Coordinates of C-alpha atoms and ligand atoms in Angstrom, one line a residue:
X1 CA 0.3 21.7 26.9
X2 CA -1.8 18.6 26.7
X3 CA -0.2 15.3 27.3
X4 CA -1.7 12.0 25.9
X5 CA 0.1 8.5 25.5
X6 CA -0.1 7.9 22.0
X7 CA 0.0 10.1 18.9
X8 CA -0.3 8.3 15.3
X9 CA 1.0 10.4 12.7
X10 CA -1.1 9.9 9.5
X11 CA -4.2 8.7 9.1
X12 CA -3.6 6.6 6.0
X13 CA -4.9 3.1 5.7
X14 CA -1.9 2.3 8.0
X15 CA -2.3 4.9 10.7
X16 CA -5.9 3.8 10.6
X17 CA -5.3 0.5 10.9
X18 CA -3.0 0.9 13.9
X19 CA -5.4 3.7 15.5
X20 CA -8.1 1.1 15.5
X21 CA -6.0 -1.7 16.8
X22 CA -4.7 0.5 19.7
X23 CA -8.4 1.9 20.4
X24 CA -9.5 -1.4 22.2
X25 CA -6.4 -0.8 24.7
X26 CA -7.2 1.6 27.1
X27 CA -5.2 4.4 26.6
X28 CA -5.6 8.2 25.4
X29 CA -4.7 8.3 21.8
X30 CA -4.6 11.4 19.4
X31 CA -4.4 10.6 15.3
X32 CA -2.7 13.9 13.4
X33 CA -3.8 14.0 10.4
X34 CA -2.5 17.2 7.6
X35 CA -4.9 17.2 5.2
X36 CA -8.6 17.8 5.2
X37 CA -9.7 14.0 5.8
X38 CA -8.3 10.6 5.9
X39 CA -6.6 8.5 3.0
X40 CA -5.4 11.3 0.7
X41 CA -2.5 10.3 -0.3
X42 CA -1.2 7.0 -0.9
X43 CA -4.5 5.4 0.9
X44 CA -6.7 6.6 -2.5
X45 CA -4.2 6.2 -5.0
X46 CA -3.9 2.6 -5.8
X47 CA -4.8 -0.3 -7.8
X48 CA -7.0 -1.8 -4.8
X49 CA -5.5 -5.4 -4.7
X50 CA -5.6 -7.5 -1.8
X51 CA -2.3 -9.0 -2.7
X52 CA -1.3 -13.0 -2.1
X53 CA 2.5 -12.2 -1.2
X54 CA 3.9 -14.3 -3.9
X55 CA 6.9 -11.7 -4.8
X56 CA 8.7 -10.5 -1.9
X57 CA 11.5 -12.5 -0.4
X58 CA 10.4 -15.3 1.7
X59 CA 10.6 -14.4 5.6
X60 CA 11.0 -10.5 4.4
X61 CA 8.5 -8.0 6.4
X62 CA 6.4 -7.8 3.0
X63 CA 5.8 -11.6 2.5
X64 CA 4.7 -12.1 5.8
X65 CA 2.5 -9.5 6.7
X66 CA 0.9 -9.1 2.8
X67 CA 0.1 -12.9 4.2
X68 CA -1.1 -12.2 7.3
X69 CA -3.0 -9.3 6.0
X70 CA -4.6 -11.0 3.0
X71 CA -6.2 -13.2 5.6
X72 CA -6.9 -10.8 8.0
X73 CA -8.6 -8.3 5.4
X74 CA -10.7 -11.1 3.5
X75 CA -12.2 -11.6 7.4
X76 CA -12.4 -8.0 8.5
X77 CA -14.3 -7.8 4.7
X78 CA -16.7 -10.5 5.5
X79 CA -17.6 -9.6 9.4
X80 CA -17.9 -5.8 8.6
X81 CA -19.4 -6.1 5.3
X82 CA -16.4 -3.9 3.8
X83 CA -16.9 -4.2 -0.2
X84 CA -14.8 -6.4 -1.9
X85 CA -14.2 -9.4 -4.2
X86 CA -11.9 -12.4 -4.2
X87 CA -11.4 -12.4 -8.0
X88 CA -8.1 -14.3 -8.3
X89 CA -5.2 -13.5 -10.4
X90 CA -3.3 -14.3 -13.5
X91 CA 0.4 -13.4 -14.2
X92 CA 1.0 -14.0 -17.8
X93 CA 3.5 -15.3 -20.2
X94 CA 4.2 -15.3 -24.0
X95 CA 7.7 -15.8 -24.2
X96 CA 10.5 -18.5 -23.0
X97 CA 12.1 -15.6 -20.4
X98 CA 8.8 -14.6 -19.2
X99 CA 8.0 -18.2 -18.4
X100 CA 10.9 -19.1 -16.4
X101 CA 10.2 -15.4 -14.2
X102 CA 6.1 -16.9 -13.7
X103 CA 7.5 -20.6 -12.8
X104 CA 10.2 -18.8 -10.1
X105 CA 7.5 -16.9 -8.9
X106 CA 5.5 -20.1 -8.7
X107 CA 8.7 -21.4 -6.7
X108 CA 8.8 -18.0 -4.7
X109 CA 4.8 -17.8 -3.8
X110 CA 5.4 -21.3 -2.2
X111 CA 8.2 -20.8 -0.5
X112 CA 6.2 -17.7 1.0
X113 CA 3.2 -19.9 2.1
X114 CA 0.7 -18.5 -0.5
X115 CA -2.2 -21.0 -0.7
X116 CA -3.8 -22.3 -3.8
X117 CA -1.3 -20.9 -6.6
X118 CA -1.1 -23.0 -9.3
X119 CA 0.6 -22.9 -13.6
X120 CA -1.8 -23.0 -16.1
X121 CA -1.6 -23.9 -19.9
X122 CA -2.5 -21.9 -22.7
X123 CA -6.0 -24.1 -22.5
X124 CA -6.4 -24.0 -19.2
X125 CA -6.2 -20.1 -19.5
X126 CA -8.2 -20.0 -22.8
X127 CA -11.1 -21.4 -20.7
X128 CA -10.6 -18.7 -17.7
X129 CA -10.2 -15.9 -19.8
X130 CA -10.9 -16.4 -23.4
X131 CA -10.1 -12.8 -23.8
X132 CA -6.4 -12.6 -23.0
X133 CA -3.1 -14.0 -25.2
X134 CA -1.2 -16.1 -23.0
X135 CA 0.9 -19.1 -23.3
X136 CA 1.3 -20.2 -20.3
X137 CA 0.1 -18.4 -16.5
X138 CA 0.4 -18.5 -12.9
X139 CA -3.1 -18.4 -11.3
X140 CA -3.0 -17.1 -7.5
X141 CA -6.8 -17.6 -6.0
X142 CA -6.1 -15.8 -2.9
X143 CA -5.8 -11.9 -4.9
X144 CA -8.4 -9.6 -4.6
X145 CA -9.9 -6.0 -4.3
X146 CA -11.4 -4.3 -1.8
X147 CA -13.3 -0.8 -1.4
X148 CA -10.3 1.1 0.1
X149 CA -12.5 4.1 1.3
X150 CA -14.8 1.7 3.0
X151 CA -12.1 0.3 4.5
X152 CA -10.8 3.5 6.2
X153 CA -14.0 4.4 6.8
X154 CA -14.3 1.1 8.9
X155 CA -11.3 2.2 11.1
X156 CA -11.8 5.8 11.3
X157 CA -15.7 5.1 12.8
X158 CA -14.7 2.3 15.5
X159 CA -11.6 4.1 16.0
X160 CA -13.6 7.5 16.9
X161 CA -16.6 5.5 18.7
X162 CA -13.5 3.8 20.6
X163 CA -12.5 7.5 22.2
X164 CA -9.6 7.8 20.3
X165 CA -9.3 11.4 18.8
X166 CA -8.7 12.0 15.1
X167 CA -7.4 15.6 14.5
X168 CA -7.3 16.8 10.8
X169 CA -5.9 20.0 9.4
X170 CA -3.5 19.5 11.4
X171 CA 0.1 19.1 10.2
X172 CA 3.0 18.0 12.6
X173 CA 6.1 20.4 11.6
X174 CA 9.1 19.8 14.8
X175 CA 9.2 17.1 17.1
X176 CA 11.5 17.6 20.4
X177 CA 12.6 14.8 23.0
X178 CA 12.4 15.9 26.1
X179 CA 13.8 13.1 29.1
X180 CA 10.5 11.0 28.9
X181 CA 8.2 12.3 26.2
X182 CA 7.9 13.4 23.0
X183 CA 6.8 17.5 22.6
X184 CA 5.1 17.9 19.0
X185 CA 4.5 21.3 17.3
X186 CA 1.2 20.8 15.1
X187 CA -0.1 23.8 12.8
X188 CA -3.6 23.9 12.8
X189 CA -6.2 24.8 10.2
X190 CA -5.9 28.0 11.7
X191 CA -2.4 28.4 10.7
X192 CA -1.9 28.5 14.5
X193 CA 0.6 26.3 16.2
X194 CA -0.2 24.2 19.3
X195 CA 2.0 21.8 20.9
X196 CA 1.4 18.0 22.6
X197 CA 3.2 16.2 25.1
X198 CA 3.2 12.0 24.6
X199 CA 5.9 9.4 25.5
X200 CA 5.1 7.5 22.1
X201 CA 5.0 8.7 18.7
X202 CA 3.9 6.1 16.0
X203 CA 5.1 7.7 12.6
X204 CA 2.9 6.3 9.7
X205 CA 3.3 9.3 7.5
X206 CA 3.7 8.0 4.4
X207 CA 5.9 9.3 1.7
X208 CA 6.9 12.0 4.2
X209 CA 7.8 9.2 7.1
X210 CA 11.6 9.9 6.3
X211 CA 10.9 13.7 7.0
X212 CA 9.0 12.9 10.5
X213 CA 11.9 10.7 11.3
X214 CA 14.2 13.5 10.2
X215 CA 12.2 15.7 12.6
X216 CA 12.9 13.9 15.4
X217 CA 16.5 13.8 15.4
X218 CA 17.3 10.8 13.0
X219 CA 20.4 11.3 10.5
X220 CA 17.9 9.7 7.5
X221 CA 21.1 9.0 5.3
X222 CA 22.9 7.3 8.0
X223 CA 20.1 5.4 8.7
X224 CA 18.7 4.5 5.0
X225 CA 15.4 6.1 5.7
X226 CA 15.7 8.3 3.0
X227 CA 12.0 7.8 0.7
X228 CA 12.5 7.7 -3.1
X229 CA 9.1 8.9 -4.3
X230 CA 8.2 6.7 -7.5
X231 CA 5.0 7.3 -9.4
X232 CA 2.6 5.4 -10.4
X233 CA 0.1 6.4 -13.6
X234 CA -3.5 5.0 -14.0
X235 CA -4.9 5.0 -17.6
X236 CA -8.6 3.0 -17.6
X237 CA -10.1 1.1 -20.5
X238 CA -13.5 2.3 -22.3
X239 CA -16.3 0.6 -20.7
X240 CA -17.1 -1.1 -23.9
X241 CA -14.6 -3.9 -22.7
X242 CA -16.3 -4.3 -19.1
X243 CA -16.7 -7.6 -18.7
X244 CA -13.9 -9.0 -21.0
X245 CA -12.0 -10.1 -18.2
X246 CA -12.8 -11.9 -14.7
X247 CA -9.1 -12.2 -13.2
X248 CA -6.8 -9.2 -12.8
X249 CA -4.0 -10.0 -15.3
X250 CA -0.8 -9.2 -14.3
X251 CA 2.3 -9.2 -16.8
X252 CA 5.7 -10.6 -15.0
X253 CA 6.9 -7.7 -12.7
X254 CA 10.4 -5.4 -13.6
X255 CA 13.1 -4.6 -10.8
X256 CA 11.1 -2.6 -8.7
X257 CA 7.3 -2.8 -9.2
X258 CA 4.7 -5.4 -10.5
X259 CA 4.2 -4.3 -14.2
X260 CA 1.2 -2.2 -15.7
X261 CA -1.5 -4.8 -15.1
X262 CA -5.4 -4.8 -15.9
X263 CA -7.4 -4.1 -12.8
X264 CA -10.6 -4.7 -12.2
X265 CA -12.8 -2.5 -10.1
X266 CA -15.4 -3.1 -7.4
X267 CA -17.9 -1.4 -9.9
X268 CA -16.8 -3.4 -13.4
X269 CA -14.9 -1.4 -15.1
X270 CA -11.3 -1.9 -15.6
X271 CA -8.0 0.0 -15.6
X272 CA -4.0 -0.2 -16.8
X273 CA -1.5 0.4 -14.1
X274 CA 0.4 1.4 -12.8
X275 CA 3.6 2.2 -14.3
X276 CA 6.7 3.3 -12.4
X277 CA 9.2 6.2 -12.3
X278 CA 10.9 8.4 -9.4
X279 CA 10.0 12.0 -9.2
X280 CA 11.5 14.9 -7.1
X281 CA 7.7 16.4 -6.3
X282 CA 4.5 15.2 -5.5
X283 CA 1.9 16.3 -8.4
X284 CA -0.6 13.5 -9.2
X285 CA -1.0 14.8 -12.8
X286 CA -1.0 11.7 -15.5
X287 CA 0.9 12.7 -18.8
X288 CA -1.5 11.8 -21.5
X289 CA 1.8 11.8 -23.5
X290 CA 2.3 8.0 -21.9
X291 CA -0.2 6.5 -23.9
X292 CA 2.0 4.7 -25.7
X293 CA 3.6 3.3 -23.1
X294 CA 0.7 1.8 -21.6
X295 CA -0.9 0.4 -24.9
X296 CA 2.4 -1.3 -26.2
X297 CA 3.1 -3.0 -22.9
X298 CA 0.0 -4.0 -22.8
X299 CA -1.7 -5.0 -25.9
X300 CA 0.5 -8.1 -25.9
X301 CA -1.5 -9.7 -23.3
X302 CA -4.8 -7.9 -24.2
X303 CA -5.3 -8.0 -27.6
X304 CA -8.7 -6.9 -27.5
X305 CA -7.3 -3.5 -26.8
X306 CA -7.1 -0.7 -29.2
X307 CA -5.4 2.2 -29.2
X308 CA -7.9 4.9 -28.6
X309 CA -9.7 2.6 -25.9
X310 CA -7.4 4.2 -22.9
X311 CA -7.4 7.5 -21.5
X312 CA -5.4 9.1 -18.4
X313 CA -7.1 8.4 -15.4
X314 CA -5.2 8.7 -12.1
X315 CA -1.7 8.5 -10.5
X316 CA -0.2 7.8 -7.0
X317 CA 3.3 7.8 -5.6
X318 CA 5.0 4.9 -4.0
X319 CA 6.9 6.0 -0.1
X320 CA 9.8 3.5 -1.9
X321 CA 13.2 3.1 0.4
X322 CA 14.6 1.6 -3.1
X323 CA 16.3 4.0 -4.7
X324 CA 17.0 3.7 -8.8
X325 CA 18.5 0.3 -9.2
X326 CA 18.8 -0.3 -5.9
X327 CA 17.9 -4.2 -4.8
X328 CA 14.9 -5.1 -3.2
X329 CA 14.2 -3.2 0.1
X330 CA 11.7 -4.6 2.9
X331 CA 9.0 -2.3 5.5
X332 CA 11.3 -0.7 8.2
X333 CA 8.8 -0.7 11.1
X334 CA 10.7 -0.5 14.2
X335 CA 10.7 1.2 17.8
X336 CA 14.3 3.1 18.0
X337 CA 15.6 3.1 21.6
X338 CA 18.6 1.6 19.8
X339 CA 18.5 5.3 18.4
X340 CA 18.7 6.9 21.4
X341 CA 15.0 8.0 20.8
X342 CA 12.6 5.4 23.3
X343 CA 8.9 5.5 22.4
X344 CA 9.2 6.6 18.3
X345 CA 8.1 4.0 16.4
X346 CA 8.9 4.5 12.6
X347 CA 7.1 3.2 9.6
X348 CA 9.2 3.7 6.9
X349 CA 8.8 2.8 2.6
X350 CA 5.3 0.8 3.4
X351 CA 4.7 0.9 -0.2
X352 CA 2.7 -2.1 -2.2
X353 CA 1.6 -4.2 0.0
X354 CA 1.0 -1.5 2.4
X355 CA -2.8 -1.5 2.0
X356 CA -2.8 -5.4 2.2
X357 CA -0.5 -5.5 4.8
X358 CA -2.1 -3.0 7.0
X359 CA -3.9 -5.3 9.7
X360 CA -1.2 -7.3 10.1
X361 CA 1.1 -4.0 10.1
X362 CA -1.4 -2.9 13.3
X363 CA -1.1 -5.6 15.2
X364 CA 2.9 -6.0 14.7
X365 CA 2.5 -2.2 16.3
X366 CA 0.8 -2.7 19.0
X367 CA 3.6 -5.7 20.2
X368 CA 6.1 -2.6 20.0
X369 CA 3.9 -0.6 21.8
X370 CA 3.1 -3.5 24.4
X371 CA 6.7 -4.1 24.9
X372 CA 7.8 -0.7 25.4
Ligands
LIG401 C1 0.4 3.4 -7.5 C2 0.2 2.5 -6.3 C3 -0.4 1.3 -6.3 C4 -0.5 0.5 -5.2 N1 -1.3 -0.6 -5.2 C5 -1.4 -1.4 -4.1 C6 -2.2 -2.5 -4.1 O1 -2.9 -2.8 -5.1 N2 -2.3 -3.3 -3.0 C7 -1.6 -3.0 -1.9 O2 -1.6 -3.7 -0.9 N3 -0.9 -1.8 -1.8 C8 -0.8 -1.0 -2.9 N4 -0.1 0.1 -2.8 C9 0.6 0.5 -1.6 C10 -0.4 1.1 -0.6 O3 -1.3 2.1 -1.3 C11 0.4 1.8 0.5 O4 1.3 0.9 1.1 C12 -0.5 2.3 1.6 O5 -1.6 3.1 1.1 C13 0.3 3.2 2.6 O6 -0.5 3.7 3.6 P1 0.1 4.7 4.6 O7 -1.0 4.9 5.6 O8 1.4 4.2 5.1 O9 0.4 6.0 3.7 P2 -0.6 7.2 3.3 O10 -1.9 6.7 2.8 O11 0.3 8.0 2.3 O12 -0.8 8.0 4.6 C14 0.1 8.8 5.2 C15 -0.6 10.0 5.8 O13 0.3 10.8 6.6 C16 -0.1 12.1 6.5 N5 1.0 13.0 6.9 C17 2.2 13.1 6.3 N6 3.0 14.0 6.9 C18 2.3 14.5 7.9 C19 2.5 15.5 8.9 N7 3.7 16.1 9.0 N8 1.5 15.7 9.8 C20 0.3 15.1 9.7 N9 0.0 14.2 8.8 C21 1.0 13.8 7.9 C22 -0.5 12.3 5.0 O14 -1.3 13.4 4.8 C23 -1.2 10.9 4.7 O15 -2.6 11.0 4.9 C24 0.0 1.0 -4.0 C25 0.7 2.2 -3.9 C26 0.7 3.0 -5.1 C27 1.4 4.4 -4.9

């Protein structure tokens, strides 16, 4: 059996991220990857936004690294040329309730340390975006998008140039603790098994993080790691509207996600979503049937929008923690000797703003991993 220090599991934009953090420190590190190539899951399914941190509860795991990791992206962007666009952001109101939500998230976006954000009037938005309905806005500076693919790409090439090994096909399916290391059973494209020896396992898997945890020997009930896949649909706009809008425009968020919002993309055309609902399997079909859906909450906002003007595009699924009307639940990223089980370190419900969060998810990491 080989035996190496590190294995990441998952080589989304958070197992990347870490992978390429780690590479600079010396050690032997293997990346298990199940599918084919890297980001096919949550990594590719997503709106794309470098997020400000303005929702998320002030000193909560998500406010302070989508902070962190706003800052840290827009320089990792502008170093490695890694497409992107600071394009700034509007969340909209039209109604006395939706105003007071915009000026607490005003209030909320402060408290969090979120630079620039600032409430606009109806004419100070009519000159911004003549194109939207809005009475009133909050206008966050610091949002963004970014070429997610380019991004992984990024990790995955200094990551492999820094000798650390990235093995795909390959599926991790049991995970024993022996005294000091960790003995994981991967299939292999193959459909053979192979084992590897390592006294730290980072788990970044994803959705199936609660399974990996599972795996290796933690009660995910007792714990509240369970993951409450949530899905997200994508329906885009006909390109005769590119170039309508400038900002991403955002509508005030619901319980558990942000609201289907307009979206910009890198190459000028724009999209709705996504929307939100849990689901018991992974399929990343989009009911056309939710058409509706996305025109009426939407066509407030954008009124230049017709009915036939959107068409299913995409979906992805959120890894939530936060179960159907459950409150607000933060990133769980934490090494679990406390567990009994020195040297795993879980990564659990890195939903949005996972892909924003992801350098500064890296370098929290490799702390744990230094102070182990
Ligand atoms: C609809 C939607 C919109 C979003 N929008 C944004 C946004 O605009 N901005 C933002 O900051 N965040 C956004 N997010 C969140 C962001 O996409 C995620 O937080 C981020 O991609 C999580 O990355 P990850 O590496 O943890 O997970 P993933 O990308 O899912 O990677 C996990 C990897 O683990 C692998 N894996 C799983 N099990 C195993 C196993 N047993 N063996 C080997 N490999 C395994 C999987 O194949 C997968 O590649 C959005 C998410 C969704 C779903």
């Amino acid at each position: 059996m080989d035996k190496v220090d590190i294995v990441i599991i998952g080589a989304g934009v958070v197992g990347l991220a870490i992978a390429y953090r780690l590479s600079k420190m010396n050690k032997e590190i293997i990346l298990i990857e199940k599918h084919e190539n890297f980001g096919m899951e949550e990594s590719s399914r997503n709106s794309e936004v470098i997020h400000a941190g303005i929702y998320y509860p002030e000193d909560s795991l998500k406010a302070r690294f989508c902070i962190e990791g706003n800052r840290m992206l827009y320089e990792l962007c502008k170093k490695y040329d890694i497409p992107h666009k600071k394009t700034g952001k509007l969340i909209v109101a039209n109604t006395k309730e939706e105003k007071e939500n915009v000026e607490s998230l005003f209030q909320q976006g402060k408290k969090n340390g979120v630079l620039g954000l600032e409430l606009l009037t109806e004419m100070q938005i009519k000159k911004l975006e003549p194109n939207i309905r809005a009475s009133f806005a909050l206008f966050s500076p610091e949002t963004g998008i970014i070429d997610t693919h380019q991004l992984m790409k990024f990790y995955e090439t200094q990551s492999e140039s820094n000798d650390i090994i990235i093995a795909y096909h390959s599926e991790v399916t049991e995970i024993q603790k022996n005294d000091d290391f960790f003995i994981l059973d991967i299939l292999d494209s193959e459909g053979e098994h192979f084992q590897i020896g390592t006294s730290i396992v980072i788990n970044s898997a994803g959705v199936t993080a609660g399974k990996i945890a599972s795996m290796a020997g933690i009660d995910i009930d007792k714990a509240v790691y369970r993951i409450h896949p949530c899905k997200g649909e994508y329906f885009s706009i006909s390109n005769r509207h590119n170039g309508k809008i400038k900002h991403l425009i955002y509508p005030t968020p619901s319980d558990n996600d942000l609201g289907i919002h307009a979206t910009l993309r890198l190459d000028g055309t724009l999209t709705l979503g996504p929307s939100a609902f849990y689901v018991n399997d992974i399929n990343y079909d989009v009911d056309a049937a939710h058409q509706g859906e996305f025109f009426n909450s939407t066509k407030n906002f954008l009124p230049f929008l017709d009915y036939g003007d959107i068409s299913p595009e995409m979906s992805g699924i959120r890894a939530k923690l936060q179960a159907k009307g459950e409150p607000f639940r933060d990133f769980i990223i934490q090494e679990e000797s406390e567990k009994g089980l020195p040297g795993l370190i879980n990564l659990i419900g890195i939903e949005s703003p996972g892909l924003t969060a992801s350098p500064a998810i890296a370098k929290y990491v490799k702390d744990l991993v230094n102070n182990f």
